[in-house]
Amino acid sequence: QPNTWRIMKLNENPQHAGVFRTCVRVSGVCLDWTLHYEVLRRDCAQLSLTCPRSLELIEALQRSAHTGVMRIEVTPQGFSLHPRVSRVYPPTARLLLCNTRLPHHPATAGIKLIHRPVYEAARAQYVNEKYDEGLVLDEVNAVIEGTSTNLFMLRAGEIHTPMLHQCGVAGMMRQRLIQYLTKQHYSVRIVPLSTNDLMTADSLFLTNAVCGVWPVSELSLGEHTVNFSPVETVLRLRSAIQCQSVTSQ
């Protein structure tokens, strides 16, 4: 049976009030920094946290000798930097439906919180399996996201991504991709999605700041498994986003 989790109130655990961003640092600079900072400011404002100045964070990042993935945390006590080991992403993702459900909590919907017991529980369900990422639904079984990624679906020439007004994380790369698709005149819709929708998709792909655009090759929904071949549209998007991340610095 699906597991549901209660979201703690902000005063039940001080860490719950903290937010974080994960960026890729190359030659002393975080790729897509302007958009990372824009999302960080949004998340801090939603929790009434004081967001550090962009220049303050840039200077702290420049003082770090770490190259690769860096996690920036902001709490009521201030900000801190945490170097992370870079994950090696395979060319395509095998996606497993997790039985953990995200509870609705509009006050923190879209925010990347430091305190993440729901995601940790979901991640534990696929790490020892043959899968690369877990798919998470909400308490009414609507499709929300991956445990560390946002989800997009391509069907009949339209690109759909789940609504995140009740729960989930509105990641930087999701926002970047929606902006890019709109400028390129793609039909992009932010809509409720079900697992039945995913089963009839032409293609699925995941996004985050580290993997960029990550095509899905297999979706396991328990009794049903659907296989996908990355279509040309998704491969073009992956190349375009990769190029833009480098040239925007």
PDB file of C-alpha atoms in Angstrom:
ATOM      1  CA  GLN A   1       0.000   0.000   0.000  1.00  0.00           C
ATOM      2  CA  PRO A   2       1.193   3.553  -0.678  1.00  0.00           C
ATOM      3  CA  ASN A   3       2.835   5.331   2.242  1.00  0.00           C
ATOM      4  CA  THR A   4       1.628   8.852   3.035  1.00  0.00           C
ATOM      5  CA  TRP A   5       3.683  11.303   5.063  1.00  0.00           C
ATOM      6  CA  ARG A   6       2.629  14.187   7.250  1.00  0.00           C
ATOM      7  CA  ILE A   7       4.356  17.484   6.477  1.00  0.00           C
ATOM      8  CA  MET A   8       5.692  19.024   9.686  1.00  0.00           C
ATOM      9  CA  LYS A   9       4.873  22.564  10.650  1.00  0.00           C
ATOM     10  CA  LEU A  10       7.773  24.985  10.439  1.00  0.00           C
ATOM     11  CA  ASN A  11       8.108  25.226  14.217  1.00  0.00           C
ATOM     12  CA  GLU A  12       8.302  21.445  14.721  1.00  0.00           C
ATOM     13  CA  ASN A  13      11.771  21.168  13.248  1.00  0.00           C
ATOM     14  CA  PRO A  14      14.109  24.150  12.638  1.00  0.00           C
ATOM     15  CA  GLN A  15      15.647  22.433   9.599  1.00  0.00           C
ATOM     16  CA  HIS A  16      12.262  22.316   7.906  1.00  0.00           C
ATOM     17  CA  ALA A  17      12.555  26.060   7.367  1.00  0.00           C
ATOM     18  CA  GLY A  18      15.754  25.616   5.356  1.00  0.00           C
ATOM     19  CA  VAL A  19      15.967  25.514   1.550  1.00  0.00           C
ATOM     20  CA  PHE A  20      18.717  24.495  -0.833  1.00  0.00           C
ATOM     21  CA  ARG A  21      19.849  24.648  -4.446  1.00  0.00           C
ATOM     22  CA  THR A  22      22.171  22.239  -6.238  1.00  0.00           C
ATOM     23  CA  CYS A  23      24.376  23.751  -8.926  1.00  0.00           C
ATOM     24  CA  VAL A  24      27.269  22.644 -11.113  1.00  0.00           C
ATOM     25  CA  ARG A  25      30.443  24.658 -10.564  1.00  0.00           C
ATOM     26  CA  VAL A  26      32.852  24.902 -13.500  1.00  0.00           C
ATOM     27  CA  SER A  27      35.989  27.095 -13.504  1.00  0.00           C
ATOM     28  CA  GLY A  28      34.821  28.865 -10.360  1.00  0.00           C
ATOM     29  CA  VAL A  29      31.380  29.698 -11.787  1.00  0.00           C
ATOM     30  CA  CYS A  30      28.027  27.989 -11.198  1.00  0.00           C
ATOM     31  CA  LEU A  31      26.281  27.202 -14.476  1.00  0.00           C
ATOM     32  CA  ASP A  32      22.932  28.995 -14.899  1.00  0.00           C
ATOM     33  CA  TRP A  33      23.689  31.097 -11.832  1.00  0.00           C
ATOM     34  CA  THR A  34      21.211  33.887 -12.609  1.00  0.00           C
ATOM     35  CA  LEU A  35      18.291  31.467 -12.726  1.00  0.00           C
ATOM     36  CA  HIS A  36      19.559  29.483  -9.724  1.00  0.00           C
ATOM     37  CA  TYR A  37      19.610  32.665  -7.678  1.00  0.00           C
ATOM     38  CA  GLU A  38      16.171  33.721  -8.912  1.00  0.00           C
ATOM     39  CA  VAL A  39      14.700  30.400  -7.732  1.00  0.00           C
ATOM     40  CA  LEU A  40      16.601  30.595  -4.432  1.00  0.00           C
ATOM     41  CA  ARG A  41      15.167  34.053  -3.763  1.00  0.00           C
ATOM     42  CA  ARG A  42      11.675  32.773  -4.567  1.00  0.00           C
ATOM     43  CA  ASP A  43      12.020  29.845  -2.162  1.00  0.00           C
ATOM     44  CA  CYS A  44      13.435  32.017   0.619  1.00  0.00           C
ATOM     45  CA  ALA A  45      10.629  34.539   0.222  1.00  0.00           C
ATOM     46  CA  GLN A  46       8.019  31.786   0.427  1.00  0.00           C
ATOM     47  CA  LEU A  47       9.401  30.734   3.838  1.00  0.00           C
ATOM     48  CA  SER A  48      10.189  34.307   5.000  1.00  0.00           C
ATOM     49  CA  LEU A  49      13.917  33.512   5.046  1.00  0.00           C
ATOM     50  CA  THR A  50      16.570  36.165   4.446  1.00  0.00           C
ATOM     51  CA  CYS A  51      18.187  35.349   1.119  1.00  0.00           C
ATOM     52  CA  PRO A  52      21.931  36.093   0.901  1.00  0.00           C
ATOM     53  CA  ARG A  53      22.994  38.619  -1.708  1.00  0.00           C
ATOM     54  CA  SER A  54      24.018  37.121  -5.030  1.00  0.00           C
ATOM     55  CA  LEU A  55      27.486  38.682  -4.810  1.00  0.00           C
ATOM     56  CA  GLU A  56      27.958  37.236  -1.320  1.00  0.00           C
ATOM     57  CA  LEU A  57      27.213  33.739  -2.592  1.00  0.00           C
ATOM     58  CA  ILE A  58      29.362  34.159  -5.704  1.00  0.00           C
ATOM     59  CA  GLU A  59      32.346  35.241  -3.590  1.00  0.00           C
ATOM     60  CA  ALA A  60      31.870  32.267  -1.250  1.00  0.00           C
ATOM     61  CA  LEU A  61      31.690  29.898  -4.217  1.00  0.00           C
ATOM     62  CA  GLN A  62      34.849  31.406  -5.710  1.00  0.00           C
ATOM     63  CA  ARG A  63      36.726  30.797  -2.460  1.00  0.00           C
ATOM     64  CA  SER A  64      35.861  27.104  -2.617  1.00  0.00           C
ATOM     65  CA  ALA A  65      38.361  24.819  -4.343  1.00  0.00           C
ATOM     66  CA  HIS A  66      35.615  22.335  -5.211  1.00  0.00           C
ATOM     67  CA  THR A  67      34.731  21.824  -8.869  1.00  0.00           C
ATOM     68  CA  GLY A  68      31.562  19.951  -9.739  1.00  0.00           C
ATOM     69  CA  VAL A  69      28.287  19.708  -7.850  1.00  0.00           C
ATOM     70  CA  MET A  70      27.753  22.168  -5.003  1.00  0.00           C
ATOM     71  CA  ARG A  71      24.779  22.383  -2.638  1.00  0.00           C
ATOM     72  CA  ILE A  72      23.855  25.815  -1.283  1.00  0.00           C
ATOM     73  CA  GLU A  73      21.742  25.745   1.888  1.00  0.00           C
ATOM     74  CA  VAL A  74      19.929  28.701   3.442  1.00  0.00           C
ATOM     75  CA  THR A  75      18.431  28.506   6.940  1.00  0.00           C
ATOM     76  CA  PRO A  76      17.356  31.114   9.488  1.00  0.00           C
ATOM     77  CA  GLN A  77      20.964  30.993  10.738  1.00  0.00           C
ATOM     78  CA  GLY A  78      22.493  31.923   7.361  1.00  0.00           C
ATOM     79  CA  PHE A  79      23.887  30.077   4.339  1.00  0.00           C
ATOM     80  CA  SER A  80      26.413  27.272   3.890  1.00  0.00           C
ATOM     81  CA  LEU A  81      28.094  25.477   0.966  1.00  0.00           C
ATOM     82  CA  HIS A  82      28.352  21.700   0.743  1.00  0.00           C
ATOM     83  CA  PRO A  83      30.456  20.024  -1.994  1.00  0.00           C
ATOM     84  CA  ARG A  84      28.783  16.898  -3.366  1.00  0.00           C
ATOM     85  CA  VAL A  85      30.097  13.881  -5.229  1.00  0.00           C
ATOM     86  CA  SER A  86      29.021  14.149  -8.857  1.00  0.00           C
ATOM     87  CA  ARG A  87      26.643  11.376  -9.866  1.00  0.00           C
ATOM     88  CA  VAL A  88      27.255   9.611 -13.169  1.00  0.00           C
ATOM     89  CA  TYR A  89      23.993   9.660 -15.115  1.00  0.00           C
ATOM     90  CA  PRO A  90      23.469   6.917 -17.716  1.00  0.00           C
ATOM     91  CA  PRO A  91      22.360   8.075 -21.197  1.00  0.00           C
ATOM     92  CA  THR A  92      18.732   7.146 -20.457  1.00  0.00           C
ATOM     93  CA  ALA A  93      16.760   6.623 -17.247  1.00  0.00           C
ATOM     94  CA  ARG A  94      14.915   3.568 -15.989  1.00  0.00           C
ATOM     95  CA  LEU A  95      12.062   4.932 -13.882  1.00  0.00           C
ATOM     96  CA  LEU A  96      10.239   3.046 -11.103  1.00  0.00           C
ATOM     97  CA  LEU A  97       6.917   4.082  -9.576  1.00  0.00           C
ATOM     98  CA  CYS A  98       7.458   4.482  -5.809  1.00  0.00           C
ATOM     99  CA  ASN A  99       4.734   3.647  -3.296  1.00  0.00           C
ATOM    100  CA  THR A 100       5.503   6.726  -1.190  1.00  0.00           C
ATOM    101  CA  ARG A 101       2.991   9.541  -1.729  1.00  0.00           C
ATOM    102  CA  LEU A 102       3.633  13.267  -1.416  1.00  0.00           C
ATOM    103  CA  PRO A 103       1.103  14.966   0.886  1.00  0.00           C
ATOM    104  CA  HIS A 104      -0.519  18.188  -0.241  1.00  0.00           C
ATOM    105  CA  HIS A 105       1.002  21.224   1.449  1.00  0.00           C
ATOM    106  CA  PRO A 106       0.462  24.385  -0.635  1.00  0.00           C
ATOM    107  CA  ALA A 107       2.508  26.573   1.746  1.00  0.00           C
ATOM    108  CA  THR A 108       5.706  24.767   0.724  1.00  0.00           C
ATOM    109  CA  ALA A 109       4.711  23.576  -2.764  1.00  0.00           C
ATOM    110  CA  GLY A 110       7.467  24.179  -5.305  1.00  0.00           C
ATOM    111  CA  ILE A 111      10.193  24.697  -2.676  1.00  0.00           C
ATOM    112  CA  LYS A 112      13.276  22.514  -2.328  1.00  0.00           C
ATOM    113  CA  LEU A 113      13.341  21.949   1.434  1.00  0.00           C
ATOM    114  CA  ILE A 114      16.382  20.673   3.333  1.00  0.00           C
ATOM    115  CA  HIS A 115      14.175  18.392   5.424  1.00  0.00           C
ATOM    116  CA  ARG A 116      13.022  15.761   2.890  1.00  0.00           C
ATOM    117  CA  PRO A 117      11.826  12.545   4.594  1.00  0.00           C
ATOM    118  CA  VAL A 118       9.312  11.786   1.830  1.00  0.00           C
ATOM    119  CA  TYR A 119      11.972  11.858  -0.879  1.00  0.00           C
ATOM    120  CA  GLU A 120      14.431   9.868   1.207  1.00  0.00           C
ATOM    121  CA  ALA A 121      11.797   7.173   1.731  1.00  0.00           C
ATOM    122  CA  ALA A 122      10.968   7.103  -1.970  1.00  0.00           C
ATOM    123  CA  ARG A 123      14.631   6.984  -2.978  1.00  0.00           C
ATOM    124  CA  ALA A 124      15.213   3.968  -0.736  1.00  0.00           C
ATOM    125  CA  GLN A 125      12.721   2.013  -2.840  1.00  0.00           C
ATOM    126  CA  TYR A 126      14.766   2.017  -6.045  1.00  0.00           C
ATOM    127  CA  VAL A 127      18.447   2.460  -5.095  1.00  0.00           C
ATOM    128  CA  ASN A 128      19.041  -1.275  -4.727  1.00  0.00           C
ATOM    129  CA  GLU A 129      17.021  -2.141  -7.821  1.00  0.00           C
ATOM    130  CA  LYS A 130      17.903  -1.857 -11.497  1.00  0.00           C
ATOM    131  CA  TYR A 131      16.309   1.589 -11.713  1.00  0.00           C
ATOM    132  CA  ASP A 132      17.949   5.008 -11.967  1.00  0.00           C
ATOM    133  CA  GLU A 133      15.184   7.208 -10.565  1.00  0.00           C
ATOM    134  CA  GLY A 134      11.865   6.957  -8.715  1.00  0.00           C
ATOM    135  CA  LEU A 135       8.548   8.421  -9.850  1.00  0.00           C
ATOM    136  CA  VAL A 136       6.493  10.000  -7.058  1.00  0.00           C
ATOM    137  CA  LEU A 137       2.724  10.586  -6.995  1.00  0.00           C
ATOM    138  CA  ASP A 138       0.738  12.748  -4.592  1.00  0.00           C
ATOM    139  CA  GLU A 139      -1.934  11.730  -2.085  1.00  0.00           C
ATOM    140  CA  VAL A 140      -4.616  11.570  -4.818  1.00  0.00           C
ATOM    141  CA  ASN A 141      -2.301   9.581  -7.155  1.00  0.00           C
ATOM    142  CA  ALA A 142      -1.530  12.448  -9.529  1.00  0.00           C
ATOM    143  CA  VAL A 143       1.932  12.320 -11.131  1.00  0.00           C
ATOM    144  CA  ILE A 144       4.246  14.910  -9.544  1.00  0.00           C
ATOM    145  CA  GLU A 145       7.979  14.331 -10.242  1.00  0.00           C
ATOM    146  CA  GLY A 146      11.037  12.155  -9.779  1.00  0.00           C
ATOM    147  CA  THR A 147      12.786  11.948  -6.409  1.00  0.00           C
ATOM    148  CA  SER A 148      15.452  14.376  -7.643  1.00  0.00           C
ATOM    149  CA  THR A 149      14.062  15.430 -11.016  1.00  0.00           C
ATOM    150  CA  ASN A 150      11.112  17.078 -12.709  1.00  0.00           C
ATOM    151  CA  LEU A 151       9.127  15.172 -15.320  1.00  0.00           C
ATOM    152  CA  PHE A 152       8.063  16.104 -18.839  1.00  0.00           C
ATOM    153  CA  MET A 153       5.905  14.166 -21.285  1.00  0.00           C
ATOM    154  CA  LEU A 154       5.807  14.488 -25.074  1.00  0.00           C
ATOM    155  CA  ARG A 155       2.592  13.397 -26.783  1.00  0.00           C
ATOM    156  CA  ALA A 156       1.140  14.311 -30.187  1.00  0.00           C
ATOM    157  CA  GLY A 157       3.565  17.214 -30.563  1.00  0.00           C
ATOM    158  CA  GLU A 158       2.716  18.798 -27.199  1.00  0.00           C
ATOM    159  CA  ILE A 159       4.946  18.862 -24.113  1.00  0.00           C
ATOM    160  CA  HIS A 160       3.235  18.434 -20.756  1.00  0.00           C
ATOM    161  CA  THR A 161       4.640  18.733 -17.229  1.00  0.00           C
ATOM    162  CA  PRO A 162       2.749  18.188 -13.947  1.00  0.00           C
ATOM    163  CA  MET A 163       1.133  20.964 -11.949  1.00  0.00           C
ATOM    164  CA  LEU A 164       3.011  21.595  -8.677  1.00  0.00           C
ATOM    165  CA  HIS A 165       0.594  23.881  -6.833  1.00  0.00           C
ATOM    166  CA  GLN A 166      -0.105  21.364  -4.043  1.00  0.00           C
ATOM    167  CA  CYS A 167       3.302  19.702  -3.595  1.00  0.00           C
ATOM    168  CA  GLY A 168       6.549  18.908  -5.371  1.00  0.00           C
ATOM    169  CA  VAL A 169       9.630  20.925  -6.309  1.00  0.00           C
ATOM    170  CA  ALA A 170       9.636  23.492  -9.124  1.00  0.00           C
ATOM    171  CA  GLY A 171      13.274  23.032 -10.106  1.00  0.00           C
ATOM    172  CA  MET A 172      15.528  25.535 -11.813  1.00  0.00           C
ATOM    173  CA  MET A 173      15.967  23.362 -14.923  1.00  0.00           C
ATOM    174  CA  ARG A 174      12.203  22.887 -15.199  1.00  0.00           C
ATOM    175  CA  GLN A 175      11.786  26.648 -15.248  1.00  0.00           C
ATOM    176  CA  ARG A 176      14.672  27.056 -17.693  1.00  0.00           C
ATOM    177  CA  LEU A 177      13.236  24.473 -20.060  1.00  0.00           C
ATOM    178  CA  ILE A 178       9.720  25.921 -19.977  1.00  0.00           C
ATOM    179  CA  GLN A 179      11.155  29.351 -20.834  1.00  0.00           C
ATOM    180  CA  TYR A 180      13.228  27.881 -23.678  1.00  0.00           C
ATOM    181  CA  LEU A 181      10.313  25.869 -25.096  1.00  0.00           C
ATOM    182  CA  THR A 182       8.037  28.921 -25.027  1.00  0.00           C
ATOM    183  CA  LYS A 183      10.608  31.025 -26.883  1.00  0.00           C
ATOM    184  CA  GLN A 184      11.000  28.258 -29.464  1.00  0.00           C
ATOM    185  CA  HIS A 185       7.197  28.182 -29.959  1.00  0.00           C
ATOM    186  CA  TYR A 186       6.651  24.680 -28.641  1.00  0.00           C
ATOM    187  CA  SER A 187       3.234  23.888 -27.198  1.00  0.00           C
ATOM    188  CA  VAL A 188       3.891  23.557 -23.446  1.00  0.00           C
ATOM    189  CA  ARG A 189       1.151  22.737 -20.945  1.00  0.00           C
ATOM    190  CA  ILE A 190       1.357  22.579 -17.130  1.00  0.00           C
ATOM    191  CA  VAL A 191      -1.467  20.172 -16.327  1.00  0.00           C
ATOM    192  CA  PRO A 192      -2.550  17.390 -13.965  1.00  0.00           C
ATOM    193  CA  LEU A 193      -1.087  14.094 -15.190  1.00  0.00           C
ATOM    194  CA  SER A 194      -1.934  10.484 -14.341  1.00  0.00           C
ATOM    195  CA  THR A 195       0.045   7.287 -14.781  1.00  0.00           C
ATOM    196  CA  ASN A 196      -2.359   6.433 -17.634  1.00  0.00           C
ATOM    197  CA  ASP A 197      -1.202   9.609 -19.385  1.00  0.00           C
ATOM    198  CA  LEU A 198       2.418   8.487 -19.064  1.00  0.00           C
ATOM    199  CA  MET A 199       1.622   5.060 -20.516  1.00  0.00           C
ATOM    200  CA  THR A 200       0.320   6.683 -23.706  1.00  0.00           C
ATOM    201  CA  ALA A 201       3.161   9.185 -24.091  1.00  0.00           C
ATOM    202  CA  ASP A 202       5.399   9.292 -27.147  1.00  0.00           C
ATOM    203  CA  SER A 203       8.362  10.047 -24.910  1.00  0.00           C
ATOM    204  CA  LEU A 204       9.210  10.965 -21.315  1.00  0.00           C
ATOM    205  CA  PHE A 205      12.182  12.893 -19.999  1.00  0.00           C
ATOM    206  CA  LEU A 206      13.469  14.166 -16.676  1.00  0.00           C
ATOM    207  CA  THR A 207      15.308  17.361 -15.789  1.00  0.00           C
ATOM    208  CA  ASN A 208      17.492  18.810 -13.059  1.00  0.00           C
ATOM    209  CA  ALA A 209      20.451  21.168 -12.803  1.00  0.00           C
ATOM    210  CA  VAL A 210      22.997  18.342 -12.946  1.00  0.00           C
ATOM    211  CA  CYS A 211      21.645  15.963 -15.596  1.00  0.00           C
ATOM    212  CA  GLY A 212      20.032  18.636 -17.782  1.00  0.00           C
ATOM    213  CA  VAL A 213      17.535  16.787 -20.002  1.00  0.00           C
ATOM    214  CA  TRP A 214      17.487  13.045 -19.274  1.00  0.00           C
ATOM    215  CA  PRO A 215      15.413  10.802 -21.595  1.00  0.00           C
ATOM    216  CA  VAL A 216      13.434   7.953 -20.009  1.00  0.00           C
ATOM    217  CA  SER A 217      13.884   4.536 -21.621  1.00  0.00           C
ATOM    218  CA  GLU A 218      11.748   2.464 -19.232  1.00  0.00           C
ATOM    219  CA  LEU A 219       8.837   3.179 -16.901  1.00  0.00           C
ATOM    220  CA  SER A 220       7.814   0.491 -14.418  1.00  0.00           C
ATOM    221  CA  LEU A 221       4.339   0.893 -12.913  1.00  0.00           C
ATOM    222  CA  GLY A 222       4.237  -2.381 -11.023  1.00  0.00           C
ATOM    223  CA  GLU A 223       2.254  -4.726 -13.238  1.00  0.00           C
ATOM    224  CA  HIS A 224       2.928  -2.653 -16.335  1.00  0.00           C
ATOM    225  CA  THR A 225       6.249  -1.679 -17.906  1.00  0.00           C
ATOM    226  CA  VAL A 226       6.463   0.788 -20.785  1.00  0.00           C
ATOM    227  CA  ASN A 227       9.573   1.203 -22.930  1.00  0.00           C
ATOM    228  CA  PHE A 228      10.445   4.408 -24.745  1.00  0.00           C
ATOM    229  CA  SER A 229      12.936   5.375 -27.416  1.00  0.00           C
ATOM    230  CA  PRO A 230      14.243   8.950 -27.157  1.00  0.00           C
ATOM    231  CA  VAL A 231      12.630  10.885 -29.993  1.00  0.00           C
ATOM    232  CA  GLU A 232      14.439  13.540 -32.003  1.00  0.00           C
ATOM    233  CA  THR A 233      12.648  16.384 -30.193  1.00  0.00           C
ATOM    234  CA  VAL A 234      13.992  15.275 -26.800  1.00  0.00           C
ATOM    235  CA  LEU A 235      17.523  14.753 -28.115  1.00  0.00           C
ATOM    236  CA  ARG A 236      17.478  18.247 -29.645  1.00  0.00           C
ATOM    237  CA  LEU A 237      16.276  19.730 -26.354  1.00  0.00           C
ATOM    238  CA  ARG A 238      19.053  17.974 -24.453  1.00  0.00           C
ATOM    239  CA  SER A 239      21.711  19.411 -26.773  1.00  0.00           C
ATOM    240  CA  ALA A 240      20.192  22.896 -26.777  1.00  0.00           C
ATOM    241  CA  ILE A 241      19.918  23.126 -22.980  1.00  0.00           C
ATOM    242  CA  GLN A 242      23.462  21.787 -22.541  1.00  0.00           C
ATOM    243  CA  CYS A 243      24.808  24.404 -24.967  1.00  0.00           C
ATOM    244  CA  GLN A 244      22.884  27.255 -23.388  1.00  0.00           C
ATOM    245  CA  SER A 245      24.063  26.361 -19.874  1.00  0.00           C
ATOM    246  CA  VAL A 246      27.683  26.665 -20.969  1.00  0.00           C
ATOM    247  CA  THR A 247      27.364  29.740 -23.194  1.00  0.00           C
ATOM    248  CA  SER A 248      25.238  31.706 -20.690  1.00  0.00           C
ATOM    249  CA  GLN A 249      28.209  32.051 -18.307  1.00  0.00           C
TER     250      GLN A 249
END
